[in-house]
Short mmCIF file of C-alpha atoms in Angstrom, two decimals:
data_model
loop_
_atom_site.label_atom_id
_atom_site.label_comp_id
_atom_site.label_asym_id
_atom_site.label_seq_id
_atom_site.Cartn_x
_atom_site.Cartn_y
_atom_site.Cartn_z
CA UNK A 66 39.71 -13.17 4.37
CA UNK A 67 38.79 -10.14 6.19
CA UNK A 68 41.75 -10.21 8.47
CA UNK A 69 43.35 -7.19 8.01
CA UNK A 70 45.14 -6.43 11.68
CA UNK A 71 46.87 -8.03 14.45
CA UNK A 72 47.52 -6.25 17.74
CA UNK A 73 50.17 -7.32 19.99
CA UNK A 74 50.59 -5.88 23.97
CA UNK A 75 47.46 -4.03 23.80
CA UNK A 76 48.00 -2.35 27.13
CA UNK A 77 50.77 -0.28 27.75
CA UNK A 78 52.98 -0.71 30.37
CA UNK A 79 53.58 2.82 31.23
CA UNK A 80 51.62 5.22 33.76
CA UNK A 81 50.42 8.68 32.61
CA UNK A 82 53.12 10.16 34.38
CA UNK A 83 55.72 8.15 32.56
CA UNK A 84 54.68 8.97 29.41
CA UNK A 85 54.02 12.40 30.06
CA UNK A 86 57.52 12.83 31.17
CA UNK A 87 58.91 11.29 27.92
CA UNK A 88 56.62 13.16 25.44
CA UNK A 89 57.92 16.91 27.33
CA UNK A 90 61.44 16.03 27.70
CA UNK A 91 61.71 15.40 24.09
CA UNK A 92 60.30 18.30 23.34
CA UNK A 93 62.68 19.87 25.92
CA UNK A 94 66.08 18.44 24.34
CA UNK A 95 64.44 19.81 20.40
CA UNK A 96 63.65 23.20 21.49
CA UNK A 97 67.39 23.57 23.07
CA UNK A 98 69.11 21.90 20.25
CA UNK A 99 66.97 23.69 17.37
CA UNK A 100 66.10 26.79 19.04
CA UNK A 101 62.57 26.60 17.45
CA UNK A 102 60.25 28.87 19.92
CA UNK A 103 57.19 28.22 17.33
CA UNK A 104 55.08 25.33 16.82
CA UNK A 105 56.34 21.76 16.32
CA UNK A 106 54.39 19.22 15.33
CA UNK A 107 56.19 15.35 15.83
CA UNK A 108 54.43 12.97 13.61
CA UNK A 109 54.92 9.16 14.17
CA UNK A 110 53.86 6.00 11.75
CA UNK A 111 53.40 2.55 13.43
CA UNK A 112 54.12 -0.57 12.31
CA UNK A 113 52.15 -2.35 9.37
CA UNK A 114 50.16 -5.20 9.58
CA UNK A 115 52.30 -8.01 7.71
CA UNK A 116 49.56 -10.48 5.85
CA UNK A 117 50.46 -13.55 4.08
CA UNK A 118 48.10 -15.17 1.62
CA UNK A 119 45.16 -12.77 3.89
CA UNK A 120 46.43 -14.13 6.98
CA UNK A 121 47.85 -11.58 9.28
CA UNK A 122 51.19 -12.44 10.81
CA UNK A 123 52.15 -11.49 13.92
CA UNK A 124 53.98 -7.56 14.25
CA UNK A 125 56.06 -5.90 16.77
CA UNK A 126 55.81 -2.81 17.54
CA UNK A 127 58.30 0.19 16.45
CA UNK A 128 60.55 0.96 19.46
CA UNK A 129 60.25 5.15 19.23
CA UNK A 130 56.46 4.74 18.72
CA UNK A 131 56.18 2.52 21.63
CA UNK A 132 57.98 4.63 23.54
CA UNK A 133 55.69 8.00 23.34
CA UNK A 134 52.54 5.96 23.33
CA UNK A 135 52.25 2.75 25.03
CA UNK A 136 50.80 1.88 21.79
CA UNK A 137 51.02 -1.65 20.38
CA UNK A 138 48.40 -1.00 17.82
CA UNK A 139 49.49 -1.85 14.09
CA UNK A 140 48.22 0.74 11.58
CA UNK A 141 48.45 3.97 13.68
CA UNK A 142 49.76 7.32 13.48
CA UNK A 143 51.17 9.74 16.63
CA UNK A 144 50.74 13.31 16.17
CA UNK A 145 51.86 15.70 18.86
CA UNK A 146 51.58 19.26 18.59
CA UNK A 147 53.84 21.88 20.93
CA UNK A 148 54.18 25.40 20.96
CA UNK A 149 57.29 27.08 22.61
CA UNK A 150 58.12 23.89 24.28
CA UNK A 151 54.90 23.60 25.85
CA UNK A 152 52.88 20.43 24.31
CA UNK A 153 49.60 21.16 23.13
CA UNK A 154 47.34 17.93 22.28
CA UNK A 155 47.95 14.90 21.15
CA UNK A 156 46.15 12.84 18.48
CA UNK A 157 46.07 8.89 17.69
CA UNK A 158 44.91 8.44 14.41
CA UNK A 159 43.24 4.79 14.09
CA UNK A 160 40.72 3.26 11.50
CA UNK A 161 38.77 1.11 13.70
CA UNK A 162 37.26 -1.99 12.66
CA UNK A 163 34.24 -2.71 10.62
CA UNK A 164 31.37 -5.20 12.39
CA UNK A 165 32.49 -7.74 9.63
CA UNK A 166 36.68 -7.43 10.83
CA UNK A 167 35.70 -7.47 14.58
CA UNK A 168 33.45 -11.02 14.19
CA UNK A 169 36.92 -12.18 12.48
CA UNK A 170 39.41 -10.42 14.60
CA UNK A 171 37.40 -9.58 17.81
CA UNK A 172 36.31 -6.38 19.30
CA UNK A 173 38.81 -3.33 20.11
CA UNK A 174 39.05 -1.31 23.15
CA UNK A 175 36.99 1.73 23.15
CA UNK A 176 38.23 4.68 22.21
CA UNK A 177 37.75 6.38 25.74
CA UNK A 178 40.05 3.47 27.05
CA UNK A 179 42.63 4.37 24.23
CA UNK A 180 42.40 7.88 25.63
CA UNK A 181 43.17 7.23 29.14
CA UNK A 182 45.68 3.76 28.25
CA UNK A 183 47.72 5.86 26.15
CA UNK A 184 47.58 9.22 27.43
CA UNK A 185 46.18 10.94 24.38
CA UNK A 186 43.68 13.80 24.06
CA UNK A 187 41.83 12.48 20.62
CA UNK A 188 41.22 9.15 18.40
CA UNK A 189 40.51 9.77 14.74
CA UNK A 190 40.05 8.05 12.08
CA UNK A 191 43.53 8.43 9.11
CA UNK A 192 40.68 10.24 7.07
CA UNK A 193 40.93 13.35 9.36
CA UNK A 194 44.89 13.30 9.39
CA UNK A 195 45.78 15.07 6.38
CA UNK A 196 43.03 18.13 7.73
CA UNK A 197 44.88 18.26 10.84
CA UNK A 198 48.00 19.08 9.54
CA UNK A 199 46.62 21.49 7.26
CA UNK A 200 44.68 23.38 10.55
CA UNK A 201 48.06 23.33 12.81
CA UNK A 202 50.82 24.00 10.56
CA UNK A 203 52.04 26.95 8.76
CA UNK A 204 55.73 28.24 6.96
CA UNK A 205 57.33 28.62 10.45
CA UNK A 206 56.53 25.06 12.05
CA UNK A 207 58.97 22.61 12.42
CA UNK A 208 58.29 19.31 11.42
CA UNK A 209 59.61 16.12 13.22
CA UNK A 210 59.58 12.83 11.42
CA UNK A 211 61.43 9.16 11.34
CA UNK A 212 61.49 8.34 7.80
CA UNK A 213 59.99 10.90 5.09
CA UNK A 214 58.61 7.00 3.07
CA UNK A 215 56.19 7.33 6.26
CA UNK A 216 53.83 9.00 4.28
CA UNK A 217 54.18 9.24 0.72
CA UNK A 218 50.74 10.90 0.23
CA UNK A 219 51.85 13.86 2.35
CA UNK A 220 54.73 14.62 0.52
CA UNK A 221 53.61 17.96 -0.99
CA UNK A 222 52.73 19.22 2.50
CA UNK A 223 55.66 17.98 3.79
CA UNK A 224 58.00 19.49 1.48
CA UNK A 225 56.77 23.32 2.30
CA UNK A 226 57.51 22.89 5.87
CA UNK A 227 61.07 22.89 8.07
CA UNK A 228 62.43 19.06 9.07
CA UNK A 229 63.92 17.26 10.92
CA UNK A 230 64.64 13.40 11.70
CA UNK A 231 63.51 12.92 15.26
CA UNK A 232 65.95 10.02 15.89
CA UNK A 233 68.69 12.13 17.51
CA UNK A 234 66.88 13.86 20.02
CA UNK A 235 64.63 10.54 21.01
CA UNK A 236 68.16 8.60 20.91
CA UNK A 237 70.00 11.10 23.51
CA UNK A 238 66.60 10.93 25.81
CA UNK A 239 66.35 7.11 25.30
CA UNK A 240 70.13 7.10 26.00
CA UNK A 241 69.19 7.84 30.18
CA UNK A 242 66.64 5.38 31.56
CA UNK A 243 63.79 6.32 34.06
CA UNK A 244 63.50 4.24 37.48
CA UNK A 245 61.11 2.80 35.65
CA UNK A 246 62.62 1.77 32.41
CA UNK A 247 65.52 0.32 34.74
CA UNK A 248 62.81 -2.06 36.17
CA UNK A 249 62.00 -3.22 33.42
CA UNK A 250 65.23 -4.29 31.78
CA UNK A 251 66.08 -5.87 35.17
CA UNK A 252 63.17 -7.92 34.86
CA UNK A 253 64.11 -8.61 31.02
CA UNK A 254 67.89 -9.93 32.11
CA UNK A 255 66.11 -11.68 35.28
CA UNK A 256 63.96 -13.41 32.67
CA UNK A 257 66.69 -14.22 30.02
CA UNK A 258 68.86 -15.51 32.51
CA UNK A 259 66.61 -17.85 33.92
CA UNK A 260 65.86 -19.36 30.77
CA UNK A 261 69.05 -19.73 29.60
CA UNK A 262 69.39 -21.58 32.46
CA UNK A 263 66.47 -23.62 32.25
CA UNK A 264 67.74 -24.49 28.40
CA UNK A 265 70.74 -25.65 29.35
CA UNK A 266 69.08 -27.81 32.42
CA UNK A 267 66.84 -29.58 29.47
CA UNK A 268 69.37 -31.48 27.64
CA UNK A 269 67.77 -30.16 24.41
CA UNK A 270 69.45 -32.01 21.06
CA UNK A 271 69.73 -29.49 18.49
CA UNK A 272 70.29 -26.01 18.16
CA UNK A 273 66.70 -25.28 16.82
CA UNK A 274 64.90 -27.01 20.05
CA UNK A 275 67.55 -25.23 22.49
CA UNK A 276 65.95 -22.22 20.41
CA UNK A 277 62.57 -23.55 21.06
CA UNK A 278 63.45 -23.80 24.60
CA UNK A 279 64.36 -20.38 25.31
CA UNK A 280 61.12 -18.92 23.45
CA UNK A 281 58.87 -21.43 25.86
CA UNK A 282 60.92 -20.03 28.63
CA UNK A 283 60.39 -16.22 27.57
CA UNK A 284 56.68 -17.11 27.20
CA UNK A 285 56.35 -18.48 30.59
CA UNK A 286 57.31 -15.38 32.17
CA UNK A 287 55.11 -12.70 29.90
CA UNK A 288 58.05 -12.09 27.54
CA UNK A 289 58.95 -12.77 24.40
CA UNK A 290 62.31 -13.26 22.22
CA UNK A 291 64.34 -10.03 21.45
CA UNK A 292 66.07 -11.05 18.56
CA UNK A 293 66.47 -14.41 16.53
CA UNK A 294 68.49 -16.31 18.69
CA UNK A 295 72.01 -17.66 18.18
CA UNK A 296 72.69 -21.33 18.99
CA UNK A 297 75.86 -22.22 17.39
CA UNK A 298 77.29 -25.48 17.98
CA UNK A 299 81.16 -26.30 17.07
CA UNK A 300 83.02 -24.17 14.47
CA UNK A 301 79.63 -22.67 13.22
CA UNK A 302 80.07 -20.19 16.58
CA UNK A 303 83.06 -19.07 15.24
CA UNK A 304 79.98 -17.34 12.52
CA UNK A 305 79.14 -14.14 15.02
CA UNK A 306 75.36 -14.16 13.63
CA UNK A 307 74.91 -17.76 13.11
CA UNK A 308 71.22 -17.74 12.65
CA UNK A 309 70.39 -21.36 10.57
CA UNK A 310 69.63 -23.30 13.62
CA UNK A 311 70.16 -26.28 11.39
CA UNK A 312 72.46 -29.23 13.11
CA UNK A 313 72.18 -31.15 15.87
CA UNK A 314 74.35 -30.88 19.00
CA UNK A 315 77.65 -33.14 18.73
CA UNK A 316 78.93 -34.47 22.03
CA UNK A 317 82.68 -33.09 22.81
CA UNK A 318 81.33 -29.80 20.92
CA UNK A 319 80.59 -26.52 22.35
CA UNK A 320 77.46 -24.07 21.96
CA UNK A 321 77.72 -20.18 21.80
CA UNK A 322 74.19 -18.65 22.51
CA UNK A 323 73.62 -15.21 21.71
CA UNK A 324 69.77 -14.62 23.08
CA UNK A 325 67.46 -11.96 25.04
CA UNK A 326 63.83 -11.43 25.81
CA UNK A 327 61.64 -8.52 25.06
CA UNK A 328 59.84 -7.57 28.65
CA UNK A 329 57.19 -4.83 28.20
CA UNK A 330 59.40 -3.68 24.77
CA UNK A 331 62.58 -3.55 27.11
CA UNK A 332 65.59 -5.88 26.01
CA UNK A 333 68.70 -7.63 27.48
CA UNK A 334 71.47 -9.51 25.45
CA UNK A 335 73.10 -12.41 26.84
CA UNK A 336 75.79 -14.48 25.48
CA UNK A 337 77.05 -18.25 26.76
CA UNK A 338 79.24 -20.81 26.08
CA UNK A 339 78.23 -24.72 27.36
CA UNK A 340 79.76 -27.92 26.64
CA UNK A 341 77.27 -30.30 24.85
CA UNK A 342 78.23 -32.87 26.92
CA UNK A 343 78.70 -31.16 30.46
CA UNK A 344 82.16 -30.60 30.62
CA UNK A 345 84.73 -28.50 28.75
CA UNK A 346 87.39 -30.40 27.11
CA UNK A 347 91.15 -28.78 27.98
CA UNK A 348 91.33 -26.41 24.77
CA UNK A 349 87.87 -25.40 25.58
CA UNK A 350 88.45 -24.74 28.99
CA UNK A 351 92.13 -22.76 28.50
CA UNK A 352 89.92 -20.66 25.77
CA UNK A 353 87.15 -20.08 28.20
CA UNK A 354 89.38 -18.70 31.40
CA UNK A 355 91.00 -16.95 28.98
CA UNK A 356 87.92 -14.95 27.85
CA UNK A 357 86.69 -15.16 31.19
CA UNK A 358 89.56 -13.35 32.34
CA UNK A 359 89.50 -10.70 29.66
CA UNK A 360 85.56 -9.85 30.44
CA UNK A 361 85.93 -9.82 34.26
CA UNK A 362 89.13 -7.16 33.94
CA UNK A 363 86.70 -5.15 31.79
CA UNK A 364 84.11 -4.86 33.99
CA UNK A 365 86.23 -4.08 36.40
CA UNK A 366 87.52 -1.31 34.32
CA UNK A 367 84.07 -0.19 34.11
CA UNK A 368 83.45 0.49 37.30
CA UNK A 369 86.30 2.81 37.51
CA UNK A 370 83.46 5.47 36.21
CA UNK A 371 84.02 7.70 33.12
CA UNK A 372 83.97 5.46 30.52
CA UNK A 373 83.24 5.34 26.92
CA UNK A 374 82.43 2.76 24.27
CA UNK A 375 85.68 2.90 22.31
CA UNK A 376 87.59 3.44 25.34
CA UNK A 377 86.26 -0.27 26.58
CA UNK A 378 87.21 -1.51 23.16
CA UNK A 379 90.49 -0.05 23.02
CA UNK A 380 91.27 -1.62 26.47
CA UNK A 381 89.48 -5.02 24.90
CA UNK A 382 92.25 -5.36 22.07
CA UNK A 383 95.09 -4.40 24.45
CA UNK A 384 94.11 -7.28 27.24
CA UNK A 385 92.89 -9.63 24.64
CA UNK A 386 96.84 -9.68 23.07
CA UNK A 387 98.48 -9.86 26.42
CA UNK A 388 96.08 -12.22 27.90
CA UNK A 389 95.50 -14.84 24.64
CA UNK A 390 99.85 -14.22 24.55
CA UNK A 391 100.51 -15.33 28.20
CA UNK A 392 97.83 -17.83 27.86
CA UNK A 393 100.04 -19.81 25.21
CA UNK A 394 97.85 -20.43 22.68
CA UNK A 395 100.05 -18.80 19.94
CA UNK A 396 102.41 -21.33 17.50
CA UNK A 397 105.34 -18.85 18.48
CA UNK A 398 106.63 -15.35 19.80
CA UNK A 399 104.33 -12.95 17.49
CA UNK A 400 105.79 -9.08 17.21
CA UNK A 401 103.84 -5.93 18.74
CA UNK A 402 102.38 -5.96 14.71
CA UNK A 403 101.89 -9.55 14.21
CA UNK A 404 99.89 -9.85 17.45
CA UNK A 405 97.73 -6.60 16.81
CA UNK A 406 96.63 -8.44 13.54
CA UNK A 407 95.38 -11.32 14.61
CA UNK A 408 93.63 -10.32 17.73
CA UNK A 409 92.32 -8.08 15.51
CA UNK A 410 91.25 -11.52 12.92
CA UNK A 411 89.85 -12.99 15.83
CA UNK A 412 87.65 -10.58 17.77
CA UNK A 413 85.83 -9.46 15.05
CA UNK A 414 83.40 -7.10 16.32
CA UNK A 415 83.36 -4.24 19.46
CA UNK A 416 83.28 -4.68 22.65
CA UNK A 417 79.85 -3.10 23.54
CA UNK A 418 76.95 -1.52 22.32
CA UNK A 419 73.82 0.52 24.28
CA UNK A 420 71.06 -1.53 24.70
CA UNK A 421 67.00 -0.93 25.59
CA UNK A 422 64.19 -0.88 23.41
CA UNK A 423 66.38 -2.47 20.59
CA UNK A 424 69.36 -4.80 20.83
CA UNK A 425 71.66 -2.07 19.55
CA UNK A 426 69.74 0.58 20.69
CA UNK A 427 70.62 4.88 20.11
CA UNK A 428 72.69 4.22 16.54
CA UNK A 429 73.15 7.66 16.14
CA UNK A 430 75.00 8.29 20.08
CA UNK A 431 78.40 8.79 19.48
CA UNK A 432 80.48 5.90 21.20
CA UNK A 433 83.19 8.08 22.73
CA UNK A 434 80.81 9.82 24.95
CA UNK A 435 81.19 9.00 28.52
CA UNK A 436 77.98 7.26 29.53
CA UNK A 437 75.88 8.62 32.09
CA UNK A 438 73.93 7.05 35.32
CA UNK A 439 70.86 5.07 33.32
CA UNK A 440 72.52 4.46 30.45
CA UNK A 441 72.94 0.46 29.58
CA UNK A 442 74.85 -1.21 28.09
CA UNK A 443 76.60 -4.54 26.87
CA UNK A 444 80.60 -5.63 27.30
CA UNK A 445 81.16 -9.02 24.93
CA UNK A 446 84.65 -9.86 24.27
CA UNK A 447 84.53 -12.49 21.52
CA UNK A 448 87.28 -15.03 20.20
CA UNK A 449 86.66 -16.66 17.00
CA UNK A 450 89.12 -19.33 15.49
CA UNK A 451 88.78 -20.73 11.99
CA UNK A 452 90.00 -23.62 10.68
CA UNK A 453 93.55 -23.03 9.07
CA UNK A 454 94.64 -20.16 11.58
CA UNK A 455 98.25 -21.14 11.20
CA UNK A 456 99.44 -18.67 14.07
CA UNK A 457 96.96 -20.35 16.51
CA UNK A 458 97.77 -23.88 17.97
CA UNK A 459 95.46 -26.70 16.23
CA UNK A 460 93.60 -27.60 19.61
CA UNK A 461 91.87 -24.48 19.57
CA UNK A 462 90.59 -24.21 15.66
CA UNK A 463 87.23 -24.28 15.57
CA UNK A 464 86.26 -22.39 18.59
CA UNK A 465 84.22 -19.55 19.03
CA UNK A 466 83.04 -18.68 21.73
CA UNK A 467 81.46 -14.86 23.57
CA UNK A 468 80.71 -13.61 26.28
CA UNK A 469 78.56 -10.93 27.25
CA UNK A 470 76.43 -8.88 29.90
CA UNK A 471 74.13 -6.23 29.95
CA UNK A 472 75.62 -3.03 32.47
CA UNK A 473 73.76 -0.48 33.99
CA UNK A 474 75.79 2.98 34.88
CA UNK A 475 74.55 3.51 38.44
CA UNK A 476 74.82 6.88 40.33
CA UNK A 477 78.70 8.09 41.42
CA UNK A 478 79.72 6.46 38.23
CA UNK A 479 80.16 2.90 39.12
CA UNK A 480 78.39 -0.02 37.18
CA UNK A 481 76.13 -3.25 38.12
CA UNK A 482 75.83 -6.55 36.31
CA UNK A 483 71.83 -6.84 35.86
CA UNK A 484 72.48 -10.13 33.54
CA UNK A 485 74.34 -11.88 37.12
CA UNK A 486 71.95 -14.27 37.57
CA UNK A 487 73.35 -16.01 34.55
CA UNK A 488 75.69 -18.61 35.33
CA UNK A 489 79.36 -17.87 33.79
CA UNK A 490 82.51 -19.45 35.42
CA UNK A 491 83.21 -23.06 34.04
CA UNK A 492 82.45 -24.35 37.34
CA UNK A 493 79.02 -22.80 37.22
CA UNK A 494 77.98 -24.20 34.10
CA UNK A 495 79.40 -27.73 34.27
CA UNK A 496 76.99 -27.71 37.65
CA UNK A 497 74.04 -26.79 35.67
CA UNK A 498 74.93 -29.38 33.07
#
């Protein structure tokens, strides 16, 4: 087979201007933080084409690469060239296809329309890459990179030149979202709302065809999934990544989904909780106000401005004792230590992470950092009760159940729910049932 490629989003989603604006601010934030007034030249590897048995399966693009170009193409390289902050040119490096791979995999875009689509000053062919290096770079140039396994036949260039990893400084820009960056993730939660919606409406049987569901819904609207998503009926939800999709649903059960669509490259992360068979039983439904409770007083908390990460999460363990304690769900009076342990057995995970072009997006931003107007992110208290807990009463083994929405830090330091449009209170979701 001569199928060597598959492109995905062709065009990018972002004006000129928008990219533009990316592309100097990074090199803003890398000339403070390094103090490099020389040349820097920030080289970028796309993703790979992924082929089983010569048939080319379908890729996704990497987030940072995305980002700077617009670019969808697999088997590409980003070089961008700056010299005392000031950016210079910028090169996409692309072996186009042969006559034989276009009758097989159709024709590509030209490279004039590559040009002016991703805001780039040359095409070349991979050939030319190793050359260009050579012409721009000397002792004193700073090299930016993701992963030095990038390019393993640069290796002796690479190794006479300063480096960095590029992931901090695109992290603390990607941290702050543009108007238009906002836009899109409001579309992305508008979209993954609605079909969570329009999954539970469809009385799907099992958790792979409420799966199904969702990725019909995504595609209906332009999108597509973020992640694999979880649909955990019963006690498998009380597995936070429950990912097998295997069982069918079981009337009197409930079912934790964990799901998001990709819009334009731009995520949300929504997690529900519905009774198979349209209405919570009375454990389910104490558990459910209880969580309820606990993620409302968050948000709340949220919007008080100047909040962190681990300050949320801190506040998350403290309500989730007295709250799960005055909710009676305990076998008996737990101390200050006994009741610190097994919220901390139950909740497994924290309360939030930053979200955009990936579900946990900016690893390497600190999460005791107050987070500024643009940033987004997720709050998702989480209760999880195995079998056996012999401090919890027996009604409520087997539950797990999360829930989470995606927050946007607005201007004056107060928050908005962009995932709203998702059904939540038990009354809510029994009507949609």
């Amino acid at each position: 087979s001569q199928m060597v490629r598959i492109s995905i989003g062709l065009k990018s989603p972002w004006s000129p201007t928008e990219l533009i604006r990316r592309r100097h601010s990074l090199m803003e934030i890398v000339t403070e933080k390094t103090k490099h007034n020389e040349r820097i030249l920030l080289i970028l590897k796309g993703c790979d084409p992924i082929m089983q048995s010569g048939v080319a399966l379908p890729t996704k693009q990497k987030s940072s690469f995305r980002y700077l170009t617009g670019c969808s193409l697999a088997s590409s390289t980003f070089l961008l060239s700056s010299y005392n902050g000031r950016i210079e040119n910028t090169t996409l490096f692309y072996d186009r296809r042969t006559k034989t791979e276009e009758l097989w995999d159709g024709e590509e875009m030209s490279e004039a329309n590559m040009k002016e689509m991703f805001c780039i000053d040359r095409v070349e062919p991979h050939s030319s890459l190793f050359a260009n290096l050579e012409k721009l770079s000397s002792p004193s140039t700073l090299v930016l990179y993701q992963s030095k396994d990038d390019f393993p036949s640069l290796s002796q260039w690479l190794s006479r030149c300063k480096m960095e990893r590029v992931d901090p400084f695109l992290d603390r820009l990607r941290l702050v979202k543009s108007r238009a960056e906002i836009d899109a993730m409001k579309r992305s939660a508008e979209i993954g709302s609605r079909a969570i919606v329009e999954a539970m409406k469809s009385g799907e049987k099992s958790e792979r065809a409420f799966a199904a569901r969702l990725n019909l819904e995504y595609a209906r609207s332009s999108a597509s999934p973020a992640y694999p998503a979880v649909v955990a009926g019963g006690e498998r939800a009380c597995t936070v990544h429950y990912l097998d999709l295997a069982h069918p649903f079981y009337n009197g059960d409930c079912v934790l989904v964990d799901a998001g669509a990709d819009f334009n490259g731009y995520f949300c992360d929504i997690s529900r909780v519905f009774p198979v068979n349209g209405r919570f039983s009375s454990p389910q439904r104490v558990l459910y106000d209880l969580l309820e409770t606990i993620q409302l007083t968050l948000i709340q908390e949220a919007r008080g401005g100047d909040l962190s990460l681990n300050s949320l999460f801190s506040s998350m363990l403290h309500l989730m004792g007295e709250v799960l304690k005055e909710g009676g769900i305990f076998t008996r009076e737990l101390s200050s230590r006994e009741l610190d342990r097994v919220v901390e057995e139950i909740s497994l995970h924290h309360v939030g992470h930053y979200l955009g072009m990936e579900v946990h997006d900016c690893p390497s931003i600190d999460r005791n950092i107050t987070m500024p107007p643009g940033c987004i992110f997720t709050i998702e208290p989480g209760v999880y009760i195995r079998n056996g807990n012999e401090l919890i009463k027996r009604e409520f083994h087997g539950l797990g159940m999360r829930i989470e929405d995606d927050i946007l830090v607005e201007e004056g330091s107060t928050v908005s729910v962009i995932t709203e449009e998702c059904p939540k209170s038990i009354e809510e979701v029994e009507a949609i049932m």
